[in-house]
PDB file of C-alpha atoms in Angstrom:
ATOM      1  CA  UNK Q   1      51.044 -82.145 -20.656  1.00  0.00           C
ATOM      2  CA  UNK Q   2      49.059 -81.416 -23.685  1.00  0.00           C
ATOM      3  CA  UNK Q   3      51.132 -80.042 -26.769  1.00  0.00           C
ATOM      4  CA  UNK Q   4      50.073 -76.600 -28.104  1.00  0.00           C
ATOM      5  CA  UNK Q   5      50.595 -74.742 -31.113  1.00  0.00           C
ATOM      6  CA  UNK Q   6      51.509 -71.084 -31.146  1.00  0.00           C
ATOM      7  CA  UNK Q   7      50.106 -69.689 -34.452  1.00  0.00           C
ATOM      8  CA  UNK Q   8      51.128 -66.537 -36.260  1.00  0.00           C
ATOM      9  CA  UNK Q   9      48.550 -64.981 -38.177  1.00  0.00           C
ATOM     10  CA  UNK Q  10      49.395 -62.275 -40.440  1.00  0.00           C
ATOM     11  CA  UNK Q  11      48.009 -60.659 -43.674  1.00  0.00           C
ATOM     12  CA  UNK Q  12      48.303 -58.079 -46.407  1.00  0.00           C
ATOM     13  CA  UNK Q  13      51.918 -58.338 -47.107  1.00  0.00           C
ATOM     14  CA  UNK Q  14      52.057 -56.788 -50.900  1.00  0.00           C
ATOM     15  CA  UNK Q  15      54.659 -57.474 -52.507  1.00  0.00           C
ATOM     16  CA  UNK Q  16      55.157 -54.807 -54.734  1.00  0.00           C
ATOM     17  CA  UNK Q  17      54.016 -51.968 -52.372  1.00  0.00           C
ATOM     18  CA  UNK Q  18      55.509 -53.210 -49.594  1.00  0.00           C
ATOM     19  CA  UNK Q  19      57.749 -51.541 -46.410  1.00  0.00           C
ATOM     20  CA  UNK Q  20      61.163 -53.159 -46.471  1.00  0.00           C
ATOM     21  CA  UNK Q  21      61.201 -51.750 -42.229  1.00  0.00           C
ATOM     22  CA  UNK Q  22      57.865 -52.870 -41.604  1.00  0.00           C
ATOM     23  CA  UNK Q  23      59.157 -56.201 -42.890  1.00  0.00           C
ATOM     24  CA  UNK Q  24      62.279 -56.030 -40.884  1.00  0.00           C
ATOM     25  CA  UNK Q  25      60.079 -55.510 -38.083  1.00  0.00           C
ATOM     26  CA  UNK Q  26      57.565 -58.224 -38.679  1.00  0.00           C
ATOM     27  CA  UNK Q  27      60.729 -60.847 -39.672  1.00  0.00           C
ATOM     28  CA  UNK Q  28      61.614 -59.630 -35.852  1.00  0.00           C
ATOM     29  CA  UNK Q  29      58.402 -59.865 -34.594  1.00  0.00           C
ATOM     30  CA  UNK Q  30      57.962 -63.763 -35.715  1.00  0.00           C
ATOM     31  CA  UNK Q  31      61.320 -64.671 -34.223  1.00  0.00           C
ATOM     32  CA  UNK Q  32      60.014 -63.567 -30.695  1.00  0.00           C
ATOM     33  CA  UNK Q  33      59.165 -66.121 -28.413  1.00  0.00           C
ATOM     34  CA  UNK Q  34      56.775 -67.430 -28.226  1.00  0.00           C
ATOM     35  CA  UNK Q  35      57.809 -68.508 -31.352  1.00  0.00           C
ATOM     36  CA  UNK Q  36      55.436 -69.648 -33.614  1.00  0.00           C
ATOM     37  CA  UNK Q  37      54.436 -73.279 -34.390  1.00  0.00           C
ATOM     38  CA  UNK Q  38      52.158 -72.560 -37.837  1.00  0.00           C
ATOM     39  CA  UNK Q  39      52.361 -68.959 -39.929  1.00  0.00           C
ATOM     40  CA  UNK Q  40      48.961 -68.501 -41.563  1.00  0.00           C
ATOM     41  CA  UNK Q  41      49.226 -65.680 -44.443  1.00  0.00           C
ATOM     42  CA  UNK Q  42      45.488 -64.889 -44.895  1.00  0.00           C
ATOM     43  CA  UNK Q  43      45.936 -63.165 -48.369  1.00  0.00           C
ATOM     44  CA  UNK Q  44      47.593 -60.372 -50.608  1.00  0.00           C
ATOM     45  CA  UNK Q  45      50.964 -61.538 -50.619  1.00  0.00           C
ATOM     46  CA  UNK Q  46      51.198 -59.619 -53.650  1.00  0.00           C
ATOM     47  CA  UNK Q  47      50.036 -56.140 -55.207  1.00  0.00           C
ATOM     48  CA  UNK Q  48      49.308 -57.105 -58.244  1.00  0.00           C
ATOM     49  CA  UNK Q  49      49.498 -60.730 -58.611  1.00  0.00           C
ATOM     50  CA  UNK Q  50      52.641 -61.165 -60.376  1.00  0.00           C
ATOM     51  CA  UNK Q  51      54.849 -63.738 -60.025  1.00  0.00           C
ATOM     52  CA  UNK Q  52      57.862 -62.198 -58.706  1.00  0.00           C
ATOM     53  CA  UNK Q  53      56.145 -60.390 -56.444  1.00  0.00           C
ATOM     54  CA  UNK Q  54      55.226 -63.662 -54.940  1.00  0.00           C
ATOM     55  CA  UNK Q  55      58.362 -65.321 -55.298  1.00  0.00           C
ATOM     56  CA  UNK Q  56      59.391 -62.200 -52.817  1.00  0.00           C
ATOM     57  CA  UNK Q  57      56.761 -63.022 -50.070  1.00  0.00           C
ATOM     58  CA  UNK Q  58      57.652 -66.801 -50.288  1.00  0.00           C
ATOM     59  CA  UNK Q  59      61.727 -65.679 -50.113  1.00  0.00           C
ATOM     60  CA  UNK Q  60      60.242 -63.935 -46.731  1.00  0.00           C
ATOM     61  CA  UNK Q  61      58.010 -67.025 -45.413  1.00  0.00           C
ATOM     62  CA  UNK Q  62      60.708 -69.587 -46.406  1.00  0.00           C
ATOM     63  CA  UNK Q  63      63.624 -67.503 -44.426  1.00  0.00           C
ATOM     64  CA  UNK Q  64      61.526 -67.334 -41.246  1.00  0.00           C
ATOM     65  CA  UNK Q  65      61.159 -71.086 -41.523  1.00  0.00           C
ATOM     66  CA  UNK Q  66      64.704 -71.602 -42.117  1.00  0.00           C
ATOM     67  CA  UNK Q  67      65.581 -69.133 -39.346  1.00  0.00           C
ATOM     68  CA  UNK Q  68      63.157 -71.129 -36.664  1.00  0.00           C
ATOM     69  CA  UNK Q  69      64.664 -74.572 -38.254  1.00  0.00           C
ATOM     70  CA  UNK Q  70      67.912 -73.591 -37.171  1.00  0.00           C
ATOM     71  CA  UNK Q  71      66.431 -73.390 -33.662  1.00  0.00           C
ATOM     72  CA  UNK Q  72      65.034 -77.001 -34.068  1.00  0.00           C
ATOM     73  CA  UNK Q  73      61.541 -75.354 -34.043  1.00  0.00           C
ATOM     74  CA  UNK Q  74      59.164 -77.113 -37.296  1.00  0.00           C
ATOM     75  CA  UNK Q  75      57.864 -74.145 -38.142  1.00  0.00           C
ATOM     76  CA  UNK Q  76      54.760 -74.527 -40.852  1.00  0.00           C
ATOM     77  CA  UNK Q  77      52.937 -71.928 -43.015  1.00  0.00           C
ATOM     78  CA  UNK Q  78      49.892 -72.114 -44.115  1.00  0.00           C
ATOM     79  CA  UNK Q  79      48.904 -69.676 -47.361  1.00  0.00           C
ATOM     80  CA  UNK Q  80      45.525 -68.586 -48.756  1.00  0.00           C
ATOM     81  CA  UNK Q  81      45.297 -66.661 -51.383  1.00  0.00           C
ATOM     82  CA  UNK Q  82      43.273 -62.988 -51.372  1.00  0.00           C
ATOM     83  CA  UNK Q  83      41.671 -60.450 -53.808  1.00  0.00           C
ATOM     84  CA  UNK Q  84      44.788 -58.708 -54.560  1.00  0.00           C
ATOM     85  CA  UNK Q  85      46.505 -62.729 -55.767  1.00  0.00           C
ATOM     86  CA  UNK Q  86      43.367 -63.993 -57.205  1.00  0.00           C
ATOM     87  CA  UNK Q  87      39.467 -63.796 -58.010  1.00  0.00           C
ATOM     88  CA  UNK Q  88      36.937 -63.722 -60.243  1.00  0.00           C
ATOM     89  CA  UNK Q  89      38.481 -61.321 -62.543  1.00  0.00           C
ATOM     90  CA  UNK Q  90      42.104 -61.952 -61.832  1.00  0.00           C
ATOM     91  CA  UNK Q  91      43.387 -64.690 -63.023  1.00  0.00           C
ATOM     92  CA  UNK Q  92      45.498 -67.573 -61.749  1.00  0.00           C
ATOM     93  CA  UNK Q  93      48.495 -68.179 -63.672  1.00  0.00           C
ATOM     94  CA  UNK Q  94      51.061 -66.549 -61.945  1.00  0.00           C
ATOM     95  CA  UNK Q  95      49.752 -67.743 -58.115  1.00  0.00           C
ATOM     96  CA  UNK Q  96      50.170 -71.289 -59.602  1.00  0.00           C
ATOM     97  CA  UNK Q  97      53.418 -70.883 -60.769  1.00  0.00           C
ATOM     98  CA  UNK Q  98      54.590 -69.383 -57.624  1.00  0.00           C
ATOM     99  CA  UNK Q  99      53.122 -71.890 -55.666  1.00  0.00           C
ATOM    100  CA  UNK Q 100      52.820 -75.170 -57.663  1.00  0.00           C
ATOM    101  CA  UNK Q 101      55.094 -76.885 -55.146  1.00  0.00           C
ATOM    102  CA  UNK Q 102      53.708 -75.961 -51.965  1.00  0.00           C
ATOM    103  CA  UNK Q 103      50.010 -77.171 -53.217  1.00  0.00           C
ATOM    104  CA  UNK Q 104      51.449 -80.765 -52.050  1.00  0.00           C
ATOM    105  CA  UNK Q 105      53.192 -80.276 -49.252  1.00  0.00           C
ATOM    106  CA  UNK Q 106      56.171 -80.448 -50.868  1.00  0.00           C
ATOM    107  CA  UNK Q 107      58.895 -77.625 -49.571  1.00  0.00           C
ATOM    108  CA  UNK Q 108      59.774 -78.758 -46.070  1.00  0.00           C
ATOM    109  CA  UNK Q 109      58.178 -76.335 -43.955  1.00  0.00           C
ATOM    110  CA  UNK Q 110      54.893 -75.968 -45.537  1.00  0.00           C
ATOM    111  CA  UNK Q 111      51.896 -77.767 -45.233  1.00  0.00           C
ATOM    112  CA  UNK Q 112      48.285 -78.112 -46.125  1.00  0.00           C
ATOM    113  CA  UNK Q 113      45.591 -78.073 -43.325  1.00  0.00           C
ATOM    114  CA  UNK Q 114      45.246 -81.708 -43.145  1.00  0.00           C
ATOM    115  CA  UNK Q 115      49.127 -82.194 -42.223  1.00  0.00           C
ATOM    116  CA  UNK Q 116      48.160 -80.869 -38.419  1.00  0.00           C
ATOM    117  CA  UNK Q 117      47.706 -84.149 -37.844  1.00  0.00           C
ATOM    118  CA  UNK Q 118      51.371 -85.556 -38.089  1.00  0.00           C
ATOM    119  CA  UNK Q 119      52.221 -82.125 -35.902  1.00  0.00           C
ATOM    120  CA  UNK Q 120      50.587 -83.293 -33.297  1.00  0.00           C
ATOM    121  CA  UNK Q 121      51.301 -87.131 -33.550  1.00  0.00           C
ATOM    122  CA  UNK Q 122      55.038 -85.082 -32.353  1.00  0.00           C
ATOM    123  CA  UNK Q 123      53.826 -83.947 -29.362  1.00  0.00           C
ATOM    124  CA  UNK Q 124      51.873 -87.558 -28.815  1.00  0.00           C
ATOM    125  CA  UNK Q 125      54.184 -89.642 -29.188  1.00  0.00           C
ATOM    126  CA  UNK Q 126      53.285 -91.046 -32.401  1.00  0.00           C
ATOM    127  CA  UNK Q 127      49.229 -91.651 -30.630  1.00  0.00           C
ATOM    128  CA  UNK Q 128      47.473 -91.229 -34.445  1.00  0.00           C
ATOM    129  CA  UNK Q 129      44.057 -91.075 -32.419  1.00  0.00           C
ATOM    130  CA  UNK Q 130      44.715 -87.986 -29.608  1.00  0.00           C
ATOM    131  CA  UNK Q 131      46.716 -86.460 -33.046  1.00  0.00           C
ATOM    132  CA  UNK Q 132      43.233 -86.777 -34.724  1.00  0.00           C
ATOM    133  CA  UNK Q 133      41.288 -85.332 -31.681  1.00  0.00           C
ATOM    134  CA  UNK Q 134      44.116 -82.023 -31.017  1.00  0.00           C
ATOM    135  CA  UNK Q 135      44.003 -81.812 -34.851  1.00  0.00           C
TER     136      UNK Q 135
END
């Protein structure tokens, strides 16, 4: 039976301006099965890119992980950055600092895009090739 991934995809948490109830609700929502496999924040984590506004979203993230850990689930996020956290005219700084160790992979429970592979060499196994092809 071929392993699949259930993947959470939200967005546009800010941090800053956010809804502590629609946050209970979402922290809810995510613990639902089917319980998800990968969360993929797709930008604005924070309002106005400071730094512990983003420590806040990744105190969220990091408690869902640990909540679905508990439940031997490996639970990964994936997080991309939006307007509101950086551009052109916004700098950096403070989304580096936030996230300086997640860029490697290095909080358990976060990983870059290329780490699907070792997720699915679970499912397989430990077959690097059909790991490669779900990937």
């Amino acid at each position: 039976m071929p392993t699949r991934a259930v993947i959470a995809h939200i967005s546009d948490l800010h941090y800053g301006n956010h809804d502590e109830f629609a946050e209970s609700c979402l922290r809810q929502d995510l613990l639902k099965e089917p319980k998800p496999d990968f969360i993929v924040v797709t930008g604005d984590l924070s309002q106005l890119k400071q730094k512990s506004q983003f420590n806040k979203a990744k105190e969220f993230l990091l408690g869902i992980v640990s909540d679905l850990s508990h439940e031997n689930r490996s639970a990964r996020i994936i997080v991309i950055p939006g307007n509101h956290d950086v551009s052109v005219s916004k700098r950096r700084e403070a989304w580096d600092d936030a996230f300086a160790d997640w860029e490697v992979g290095g909080i358990t429970g976060v990983c870059r895009p290329g780490n699907l592979v070792g997720f699915y060499e679970q499912g397989s196994k430990g077959d690097h090739s059909t790991a490669v092809k779900r990937s």
